[in-house]
Amino acid sequence: MKLFYSINHVLLAFFMHSSSLMDAGTGFLLKPIFIHGFSASLHLVLLLVLFVSWVCGKLKVRVGHDSTEESKERVKNRRVSWYKKTLVCCLGVSAFNFVLCLLSYFYWYRNDWSDDKLVTLFDLVLRTLGWGAISVYLHTQFFNSGKKRFPFLLRVWWGFYMSISCYCLVIHIVLYNKQVSVPIQYVASDVVSVITGLFFCYVGFWGKHEGEDAILLQEPLLDGNTASEDVVSPIKPKGSDKVTPYSNASLISILTFSWMGSLIADGNKKTLDLEDVPQLDSRDSVVGAFPTFRNKLEAECGTGSGVTTLALVKALFFFFWKDMLSTAFLALAYTSATYVGPFLIDTFVQYLNGKQDFEHEGYVLVSAFFVAKLVECLCRRHWVFRLQRVGVRVRAVIIAMVYNKGLTLSCQAMQGHTSGEIINFMTVDAERLGDFIWYIHDPWLAIVQVGLAFLILYKNLGLASVATVFAAIIVMLVNFPFWRMQEKFQEKLMESKDKRLKATSEILRNMRILKLQGWEMKFLSKIIELRKSEAGWLKKQLFCTAMANFIFWNASSFLSVTTFGACMILGIPLSSGKILSAIATFRILQVPMYALPDTISMIIQTRVSLDRIASFLRLDDLQSDVVERQQRGCSDTALEIIDGNFSWDLTSPNQTLKDINLKVFHGMKVAVCGTVGSGKSSLLSCVLGEIPKISGILRLCGTKAYVAQSPWIQSGTIQENILFGKEMDRVSYDRVLDACSLKKDLEILSFGDQTVIGERGINLSGGQKQRIQIARALYQDADIYLFDDPFSAVDAHTGSHLFKEVLLTLLCSKTVIYVTHQVEFLPAADLILVMKDGKITQAGKYSDILNSGTDFMELVGAHKQALSTIDSMGGGLVSEKNSEEGGGPSITSRDVMKEENKDVQNDKSDEVAESKRQLVQEEEREKGKVGFSVYWKYITTVYGGALVPFILLSQVVFQTFQIGSNYWIAWASPVSEEMKPPVAGSTLIIVYVSLAIGSSFCLLSRNVLLVTTGYKTASLLFNKMHMFIFRAPMSFFDATPSGRILNRASTDQSAVDMNVPMQIGGFAFGIIQLLAIIIVMSQVAWQAFIVFIPVISTCIWYQQYYIPSARELSRLVGVCKAPVIQHFAETISGSTTIRSFDQESRFRNTNMKLMDGYSRPKFHVAGAMEWLCFRIDVLSSITFACSLVLLISVPDGVINAAIAGLAVTYGLNLNTIQASVIWNLCNLENKIISVERMLQYCSIPSEPPLVIEGSRPDPSWPSHGEVGINDLQVRYAPHLPLVLQGLTCTFLGGMKTGIVGRTGSGKTTLIQTLFRTIEPAVGQIMIDGVNISSIGLHDLRSRLSIIPQDPTMFEGTVRSNLDPLDEYTDEQIWEALDKCQLGDEVRKKEGKLDSRVTENGENWSMGQRQLVCLGRVLLKKSKVLVLDEATASVDTATDNLIQQTLRQHFSDSTVITIAHRITSVLDSDMVLLLNQGLIEEYDSPTKLLENKSSSFAQLVAEYSLRSNSSFEN
């Protein structure tokens, strides 16, 4: 306090001495009080001048506030050279004077204060403030001023500063020569001042400014705009165009992580996007790393499929062995440095107690502590960063390996793994390998740590250290069962999570059919049940973790009690220094004791992941010798199969294709036909080399293109899907669009061919997807084209147009093999193959095989039977139409397009046009700081946050007991062995144990409360989010890729389950610990607050400076992960198409680019975290060192040496706790984003109520099935025009009504309104007198039935697909199977009704899947049945059987049909023809056909014309 009482006399003393200057002569000029007083005065004037300058600057800013950003940018480009170096030098001078001030204060603290010392200290304070103010001025005011030179007054000041510095140095040299004692700090200050003064004078008076010429050099010389610009802006490369600064950073920059500075600075100026994040260095990029790893793996196990776990481990080791060795050295150095503190504490306590072995021992000890902390900081930060960097590389190369394997997997191997399981190799196993790198050194480090701890304890406590070892073993053994349980619970938890996610994925994929059938809540209850099972394991896992955490925090107390008890028993004298050294050692030792089981668990989990990945990499690839490829033009034969036998399952006795002999010449058109399941698609697959070959020869000459029956569309624009990797050729592109009738579709779309297609083509109709597929194949200009029934998804006219324009025109000179169910397309073929039971039963031209066998006759007969219906109903309609329309060309040239019947694209075209938005947007990403409301909602979810105060109270009391126990044992022990202890040994131990037990109970209650709160919050958020998702309207699922929903249900839910409560708790507990340490250290010497306040302020500033960049980088990691998964999922589902176009290499490159896009923010997140932690660690080390200097500067006897030693013990953890608080805060900001994302989905608008209790229909409703439509007007959004414009009609009960119309007429909108996936704007629909809008959605949808266009099958069994809700008996299911012609097929299978159905029903043909959908409605037997293109995927004969089945079993039901096959509509009692949302015609088919000018008659004529034409050239 003497300092502060004397400050008032400082200036007075200086001026009193000055007044006697004339009397004392020039000798006064040599006195320190004059030198430092004069310097202080000048620095005070400097501060005043800078303050006035700042005020003037603020006034100028207000006047010139309208300056643009562009001018600011030009200003920055004109700033003087050496600016950054000058700024750093000013900061350095300020920091140097601050440190000198502290050291001087601590050094003089023990003695009385003199006037000289006070003036010197005052001078150093003003110097610190003055140079700090100059730094702030340079950064804030001068930085944007645009001046070409430093300000005149600043340069004058630098001149003065240089003169004073030289004067002081000369004076001190003179005094030294006169044998006058000069303090060392004076000389150090003079030297530093002179050197910096020289630098400032150089940059101020001789330094050149950056001219415009230098900037002009950065511009292109041929830029026409350059001459007209007054000022040229420099080219600033985007992050996506430049490599990370880490790749060419200097040693200092690497050591201090300064290379991250530019990115963190950018994040403070704006919201970071992916293009702002620099590219990875070639060593870290998967593009550069993968070839190296692949070569290592091939060297271990060859190029075949012989990958073993050992080979994979060896390849990974040799891939990063250099990094492993360097990080091992850093880890060893870090571990050694952490034990320096415990080793020296006893010596330090003895020094404070007055025992000094040599001069300046205190400063040597402080230096040792400080250097050890710096080494610990440097090694820890670079150890962690390097391991994370290796983890990024390992994760990337493993994902690349899995991806490449997925592209070459055989179909049989693919069937053994669902796409979700394969994606898990990327999202779970590869991530786990990347995370394991963190643990790679822990096993051997634990041994080193225990060994060092034992040595320190043995040095201090002798044989009692043996008790410590046994106690440590006991702690590990106690931890062992918890670890085993954790491992078991984690395994069960992951299994439960996998089941839930698998079910969720399937449900999201089929949400449309679930809503139409009214099944969504049943399936939601299934998800909730799966979650309950998962939550049970989660609860066990969390409580097990809480117990392990309890053991961890009590380990130190248990070791202390055991060791000190052993000392009492063995009679080993205890001193406070030895006790504190032991306590510090125990704290370090508890980390490996706690972490070792976790490390072993991680090793086991990683071993499992390695086994899984190795077993996947060992799976069979496609046979490379199935197809003998020949170069284009080397043979007249395009395709030849000789005695070919092929089978999807090589273990099955039933071959898929048998005795295939086929020869196709270039330019031939080959048609393949046959009944459902006859092997048509398999024949094309064998040509593609997809089916394993048992025997025979298959030769293919030329390139190939393939159009699958089930369209495969990539996420991306329509243009990207058509080009499929080829360069744009506008002429060819337009010709392909014309041939595929896509131009009109593109005109409807606001973005044309730049429209982004949703996941699986969700915003396209079936016909549009199929035509885009065909366009993709045409644009490739291949030699051989394989079409798998692409015309089934388009209407009569469009199919006819496609066949003529594509097969007969554009591909007239190409080899085409096409599968078709339309008999009318067969006559144009040069060769027709009739398939049955995997064999070619007939082959030849149409006329040749027509009468040569029964199989072909059955197909043709069914087709003729269908046509006879038209002839009988329409009479001479066709011939009359031919005569009227000149043979029909005017009809076929009309702009008739398929009714693009999926709801989103056609009927919503106006919506898209008006809103000018893509249907599928980029994933939403919150920007800026996470709002406090998110935290508040999270912590108040359970009991309104009532448990939170109790959790915090438990931690405060725990911390109090912990400090109390350590304070007690430090106080109650003698400082040295010669002194008498204040209390008896038994009392010491009893009190210590009591306090330890008290803290244990508090800890236990804290852990239990935290786990309970976190668990209940996670469960409530899960249920709430899923309820909103399942109640969302279909428009939400159309515009939202399932990957985004799954990301929230998996990644975000896992974070909320496991991480968020621990992060919030960890942050709160860390704050309490930090405050406790500050209190303990300040209690010993309150002056430590002088250091704590600026250091903590600086840490907070650093954290605030860092967090905007880190937050956005973490968000980018989440956003960039989804495209990797989505691309992989798309690749797996479209692997056949990709291979057929020979595009594997392009897709591999795309995957690598996406992986680098994911790795870039992940790498820089790690760099940013270490940038922050390094600075906080250094600041903490400086704080600790200053506190130690303060302690050794305190006069003897002022403080208790034992309590001072306790402060040091706590101070050793200061940097760890401080870094932990900041790390937890930053991590919490990153993890809380998961809560934010889940809360987003808790505000999705819901559909109308499922059940309205006051308005429930009768259980027998509908009894007649009469559907009355009254003035129905429908629009997709309030601001959009009407799609249905006042429809009024009645579908009589028991009648069959066909709905027809052209594109955009509103057919599907009407069906959607009937099922209320869209609500009417005006009007109503009545079913048996009940207004459907007045009842609940579930009551409505459960009473109606629909067979959708896209046949849906779930993974499971035949039984679960027909009867998902288990409502029917096996007899009823068999009856339904027989009715839909599948009974015999199912009986052939080994499992009968329990026969396996793979993901998406891939092991069933498209037609068979459609028949399963028919079986569902046969079981349900509703009074109202809707058929939406229900027979699009079956041949005509099967179609006739289905129609016959429907007539037989739904004779008294109302059947509403939308169909491409006119024969399906002709069989109806009534036909409704819609045109632009209005009813154009509504009557019986017979009456409409009688009127030759009716629109319906024209549609029938088109179909009849096409069916009767042969398409022959």
Tab-separated table of C-alpha atoms in Angstrom, residues 508-761:
chain	number	residue	atom	x	y	z
A	508	LEU	CA	-38.820	-40.299	-45.384
A	509	ARG	CA	-38.242	-41.935	-48.751
A	510	ASN	CA	-41.856	-43.150	-48.819
A	511	MET	CA	-43.582	-40.339	-46.938
A	512	ARG	CA	-46.001	-39.641	-49.798
A	513	ILE	CA	-47.489	-43.131	-49.764
A	514	LEU	CA	-47.606	-43.099	-45.939
A	515	LYS	CA	-49.617	-39.891	-45.924
A	516	LEU	CA	-51.940	-41.046	-48.708
A	517	GLN	CA	-52.601	-44.296	-46.847
A	518	GLY	CA	-52.961	-42.533	-43.476
A	519	TRP	CA	-50.070	-44.543	-42.020
A	520	GLU	CA	-47.729	-41.735	-40.952
A	521	MET	CA	-48.691	-41.699	-37.263
A	522	LYS	CA	-48.387	-45.496	-37.068
A	523	PHE	CA	-44.911	-45.220	-38.493
A	524	LEU	CA	-44.147	-42.317	-36.159
A	525	SER	CA	-45.080	-44.535	-33.222
A	526	LYS	CA	-42.679	-47.108	-34.676
A	527	ILE	CA	-39.904	-44.478	-34.671
A	528	ILE	CA	-40.833	-43.432	-31.124
A	529	GLU	CA	-40.650	-47.063	-29.983
A	530	LEU	CA	-37.245	-47.462	-31.616
A	531	ARG	CA	-36.158	-44.242	-29.905
A	532	LYS	CA	-37.388	-45.560	-26.540
A	533	SER	CA	-35.162	-48.583	-26.973
A	534	GLU	CA	-32.291	-46.306	-27.980
A	535	ALA	CA	-33.041	-43.906	-25.112
A	536	GLY	CA	-32.870	-46.794	-22.626
A	537	TRP	CA	-29.299	-47.529	-23.680
A	538	LEU	CA	-28.549	-43.801	-23.838
A	539	LYS	CA	-29.703	-43.348	-20.252
A	540	LYS	CA	-27.510	-46.233	-19.080
A	541	GLN	CA	-24.590	-44.852	-21.063
A	542	LEU	CA	-24.982	-41.353	-19.595
A	543	PHE	CA	-25.279	-42.542	-16.009
A	544	CYS	CA	-22.317	-44.838	-16.509
A	545	THR	CA	-20.363	-41.858	-17.844
A	546	ALA	CA	-21.489	-39.836	-14.826
A	547	MET	CA	-20.126	-42.513	-12.478
A	548	ALA	CA	-16.840	-42.656	-14.385
A	549	ASN	CA	-16.671	-38.859	-14.125
A	550	PHE	CA	-17.378	-39.152	-10.398
A	551	ILE	CA	-14.461	-41.570	-10.023
A	552	PHE	CA	-12.210	-39.269	-12.072
A	553	TRP	CA	-12.802	-36.205	-9.891
A	554	ASN	CA	-12.474	-38.222	-6.683
A	555	ALA	CA	-9.352	-40.083	-7.799
A	556	SER	CA	-7.109	-37.239	-6.641
A	557	SER	CA	-8.714	-37.179	-3.180
A	558	PHE	CA	-8.573	-40.978	-2.880
A	559	LEU	CA	-4.884	-41.065	-3.823
A	560	SER	CA	-4.163	-38.247	-1.380
A	561	VAL	CA	-5.927	-39.970	1.522
A	562	THR	CA	-4.224	-43.303	0.761
A	563	THR	CA	-0.752	-41.820	0.351
A	564	PHE	CA	-0.860	-39.473	3.337
A	565	GLY	CA	-2.377	-42.249	5.456
A	566	ALA	CA	0.518	-44.510	4.448
A	567	CYS	CA	2.946	-41.749	5.437
A	568	MET	CA	1.316	-41.584	8.878
A	569	ILE	CA	1.546	-45.355	9.300
A	570	LEU	CA	5.132	-45.558	8.068
A	571	GLY	CA	6.132	-42.532	10.100
A	572	ILE	CA	7.283	-40.555	7.089
A	573	PRO	CA	7.327	-36.850	8.077
A	574	LEU	CA	5.052	-34.639	5.999
A	575	SER	CA	5.758	-31.046	5.142
A	576	SER	CA	3.421	-28.717	3.300
A	577	GLY	CA	5.801	-28.549	0.325
A	578	LYS	CA	5.840	-32.325	-0.096
A	579	ILE	CA	2.083	-32.540	0.340
A	580	LEU	CA	1.455	-29.858	-2.262
A	581	SER	CA	3.912	-31.518	-4.638
A	582	ALA	CA	2.027	-34.800	-4.163
A	583	ILE	CA	-1.379	-33.149	-4.706
A	584	ALA	CA	-0.152	-31.534	-7.947
A	585	THR	CA	1.213	-34.912	-9.057
A	586	PHE	CA	-2.080	-36.644	-8.247
A	587	ARG	CA	-3.946	-34.125	-10.385
A	588	ILE	CA	-1.801	-34.938	-13.377
A	589	LEU	CA	-1.950	-38.655	-12.636
A	590	GLN	CA	-5.763	-38.755	-12.544
A	591	VAL	CA	-5.889	-37.868	-16.261
A	592	PRO	CA	-4.233	-41.089	-17.571
A	593	MET	CA	-6.099	-43.104	-14.920
A	594	TYR	CA	-9.385	-41.785	-16.241
A	595	ALA	CA	-8.423	-41.755	-19.900
A	596	LEU	CA	-6.809	-45.200	-20.118
A	597	PRO	CA	-10.106	-47.159	-20.128
A	598	ASP	CA	-11.502	-44.675	-22.634
A	599	THR	CA	-8.392	-45.138	-24.765
A	600	ILE	CA	-8.714	-48.933	-24.619
A	601	SER	CA	-12.396	-48.568	-25.555
A	602	MET	CA	-11.436	-46.338	-28.474
A	603	ILE	CA	-8.835	-48.875	-29.612
A	604	ILE	CA	-11.474	-51.614	-29.582
A	605	GLN	CA	-13.988	-49.438	-31.434
A	606	THR	CA	-11.339	-48.508	-33.979
A	607	ARG	CA	-10.441	-52.180	-34.392
A	608	VAL	CA	-14.102	-52.918	-35.109
A	609	SER	CA	-14.212	-50.088	-37.654
A	610	LEU	CA	-11.009	-51.321	-39.291
A	611	ASP	CA	-12.470	-54.833	-39.498
A	612	ARG	CA	-15.683	-53.494	-41.014
A	613	ILE	CA	-13.835	-51.391	-43.587
A	614	ALA	CA	-11.429	-54.216	-44.449
A	615	SER	CA	-14.306	-56.683	-44.858
A	616	PHE	CA	-16.073	-54.185	-47.120
A	617	LEU	CA	-12.936	-53.675	-49.205
A	618	ARG	CA	-12.675	-57.480	-49.519
A	619	LEU	CA	-16.130	-57.792	-51.088
A	620	ASP	CA	-16.288	-59.084	-54.630
A	621	ASP	CA	-16.011	-56.592	-57.444
A	622	LEU	CA	-17.860	-56.947	-60.689
A	623	GLN	CA	-16.323	-59.648	-62.841
A	624	SER	CA	-13.950	-57.925	-65.205
A	625	ASP	CA	-14.095	-60.753	-67.748
A	626	VAL	CA	-17.866	-60.847	-68.248
A	627	VAL	CA	-17.652	-58.633	-71.325
A	628	GLU	CA	-14.915	-58.817	-73.950
A	629	ARG	CA	-14.661	-55.208	-75.067
A	630	GLN	CA	-13.612	-54.366	-78.602
A	631	GLN	CA	-12.690	-51.002	-80.016
A	632	ARG	CA	-15.128	-49.116	-82.199
A	633	GLY	CA	-15.006	-50.162	-85.861
A	634	CYS	CA	-13.018	-53.347	-85.423
A	635	SER	CA	-16.004	-55.609	-86.110
A	636	ASP	CA	-19.361	-55.600	-87.915
A	637	THR	CA	-20.919	-57.225	-84.873
A	638	ALA	CA	-21.984	-54.821	-82.125
A	639	LEU	CA	-22.993	-57.519	-79.638
A	640	GLU	CA	-22.515	-61.260	-79.566
A	641	ILE	CA	-23.460	-63.750	-76.844
A	642	ILE	CA	-22.557	-67.409	-77.320
A	643	ASP	CA	-24.000	-70.028	-74.956
A	644	GLY	CA	-24.334	-67.431	-72.215
A	645	ASN	CA	-25.421	-68.472	-68.737
A	646	PHE	CA	-25.725	-65.754	-66.098
A	647	SER	CA	-26.971	-65.597	-62.522
A	648	TRP	CA	-27.417	-62.802	-59.997
A	649	ASP	CA	-26.775	-65.310	-57.222
A	650	LEU	CA	-23.972	-67.739	-58.038
A	651	THR	CA	-24.977	-69.938	-55.094
A	652	SER	CA	-28.528	-70.398	-56.372
A	653	PRO	CA	-29.299	-73.438	-58.536
A	654	ASN	CA	-31.742	-71.345	-60.581
A	655	GLN	CA	-29.869	-69.339	-63.192
A	656	THR	CA	-31.191	-65.901	-64.104
A	657	LEU	CA	-30.414	-66.219	-67.826
A	658	LYS	CA	-29.955	-69.594	-69.514
A	659	ASP	CA	-28.563	-70.634	-72.879
A	660	ILE	CA	-28.471	-67.148	-74.360
A	661	ASN	CA	-27.288	-67.005	-77.967
A	662	LEU	CA	-27.526	-63.650	-79.663
A	663	LYS	CA	-25.785	-61.769	-82.468
A	664	VAL	CA	-26.527	-58.109	-83.135
A	665	PHE	CA	-24.934	-56.176	-85.999
A	666	HIS	CA	-24.202	-52.459	-85.986
A	667	GLY	CA	-27.261	-50.352	-86.757
A	668	MET	CA	-29.784	-53.037	-85.763
A	669	LYS	CA	-32.866	-52.335	-83.647
A	670	VAL	CA	-33.523	-55.190	-81.232
A	671	ALA	CA	-36.755	-55.339	-79.202
A	672	VAL	CA	-37.022	-57.446	-76.049
A	673	CYS	CA	-40.477	-58.387	-74.782
A	674	GLY	CA	-42.038	-60.812	-72.364
A	675	THR	CA	-44.227	-61.032	-69.300
A	676	VAL	CA	-43.395	-59.570	-65.874
A	677	GLY	CA	-40.306	-61.257	-64.354
A	678	SER	CA	-39.268	-63.053	-67.555
A	679	GLY	CA	-35.676	-61.669	-67.505
A	680	LYS	CA	-35.882	-58.724	-69.898
A	681	SER	CA	-34.037	-56.247	-67.648
A	682	SER	CA	-31.547	-58.961	-66.675
A	683	LEU	CA	-30.651	-59.417	-70.346
A	684	LEU	CA	-29.674	-55.734	-70.575
A	685	SER	CA	-27.776	-56.022	-67.291
A	686	CYS	CA	-25.757	-58.929	-68.638
A	687	VAL	CA	-24.822	-56.834	-71.708
A	688	LEU	CA	-23.633	-54.134	-69.285
A	689	GLY	CA	-21.522	-56.723	-67.447
A	690	GLU	CA	-23.540	-56.377	-64.234
A	691	ILE	CA	-24.550	-60.040	-63.846
A	692	PRO	CA	-21.896	-62.624	-62.958
A	693	LYS	CA	-21.187	-64.949	-65.868
A	694	ILE	CA	-21.311	-68.687	-65.284
A	695	SER	CA	-20.288	-69.711	-68.781
A	696	GLY	CA	-20.285	-68.524	-72.387
A	697	ILE	CA	-18.839	-65.608	-74.333
A	698	LEU	CA	-20.096	-62.007	-74.453
A	699	ARG	CA	-18.468	-59.577	-76.893
A	700	LEU	CA	-19.262	-55.870	-77.154
A	701	CYS	CA	-17.890	-53.555	-79.831
A	702	GLY	CA	-18.065	-49.794	-79.224
A	703	THR	CA	-19.245	-47.449	-76.501
A	704	LYS	CA	-22.601	-47.875	-74.775
A	705	ALA	CA	-25.332	-45.808	-73.155
A	706	TYR	CA	-28.051	-47.067	-70.851
A	707	VAL	CA	-31.530	-45.872	-69.860
A	708	ALA	CA	-32.775	-47.655	-66.738
A	709	GLN	CA	-36.389	-48.577	-66.139
A	710	SER	CA	-36.356	-46.802	-62.804
A	711	PRO	CA	-35.002	-43.316	-63.576
A	712	TRP	CA	-31.781	-42.274	-61.890
A	713	ILE	CA	-31.453	-38.510	-61.664
A	714	GLN	CA	-28.654	-36.666	-59.904
A	715	SER	CA	-29.152	-33.658	-57.679
A	716	GLY	CA	-28.122	-30.696	-59.774
A	717	THR	CA	-29.473	-28.769	-62.732
A	718	ILE	CA	-31.310	-30.343	-65.646
A	719	GLN	CA	-28.463	-29.290	-67.935
A	720	GLU	CA	-25.863	-31.013	-65.758
A	721	ASN	CA	-27.924	-34.203	-65.824
A	722	ILE	CA	-28.141	-34.165	-69.616
A	723	LEU	CA	-24.518	-33.220	-70.292
A	724	PHE	CA	-23.314	-35.782	-67.722
A	725	GLY	CA	-19.729	-34.604	-67.803
A	726	LYS	CA	-19.442	-33.795	-71.524
A	727	GLU	CA	-18.690	-30.348	-72.901
A	728	MET	CA	-21.625	-28.283	-74.108
A	729	ASP	CA	-22.353	-28.572	-77.846
A	730	ARG	CA	-25.328	-26.275	-78.321
A	731	VAL	CA	-26.434	-27.773	-81.649
A	732	SER	CA	-26.438	-31.352	-80.352
A	733	TYR	CA	-27.969	-30.230	-77.078
A	734	ASP	CA	-30.911	-28.503	-78.766
A	735	ARG	CA	-31.431	-31.458	-81.093
A	736	VAL	CA	-31.606	-33.798	-78.087
A	737	LEU	CA	-34.070	-31.507	-76.260
A	738	ASP	CA	-36.327	-31.476	-79.321
A	739	ALA	CA	-36.194	-35.240	-79.737
A	740	CYS	CA	-37.095	-35.788	-76.065
A	741	SER	CA	-39.946	-33.222	-76.032
A	742	LEU	CA	-38.206	-31.330	-73.222
A	743	LYS	CA	-38.288	-27.799	-74.644
A	744	LYS	CA	-41.854	-27.125	-73.547
A	745	ASP	CA	-41.093	-28.383	-70.067
A	746	LEU	CA	-38.103	-26.044	-69.844
A	747	GLU	CA	-40.218	-23.105	-71.023
A	748	ILE	CA	-42.607	-23.701	-68.131
A	749	LEU	CA	-39.770	-23.579	-65.621
A	750	SER	CA	-38.539	-20.179	-64.458
A	751	PHE	CA	-34.919	-21.277	-64.600
A	752	GLY	CA	-35.216	-23.427	-67.718
A	753	ASP	CA	-32.512	-26.062	-67.882
A	754	GLN	CA	-30.799	-24.398	-64.912
A	755	THR	CA	-33.618	-25.560	-62.628
A	756	VAL	CA	-32.164	-27.495	-59.725
A	757	ILE	CA	-33.555	-31.013	-59.493
A	758	GLY	CA	-34.371	-32.214	-55.997
A	759	GLU	CA	-33.238	-35.429	-54.395
A	760	ARG	CA	-34.185	-38.426	-56.585
A	761	GLY	CA	-35.845	-35.980	-59.001
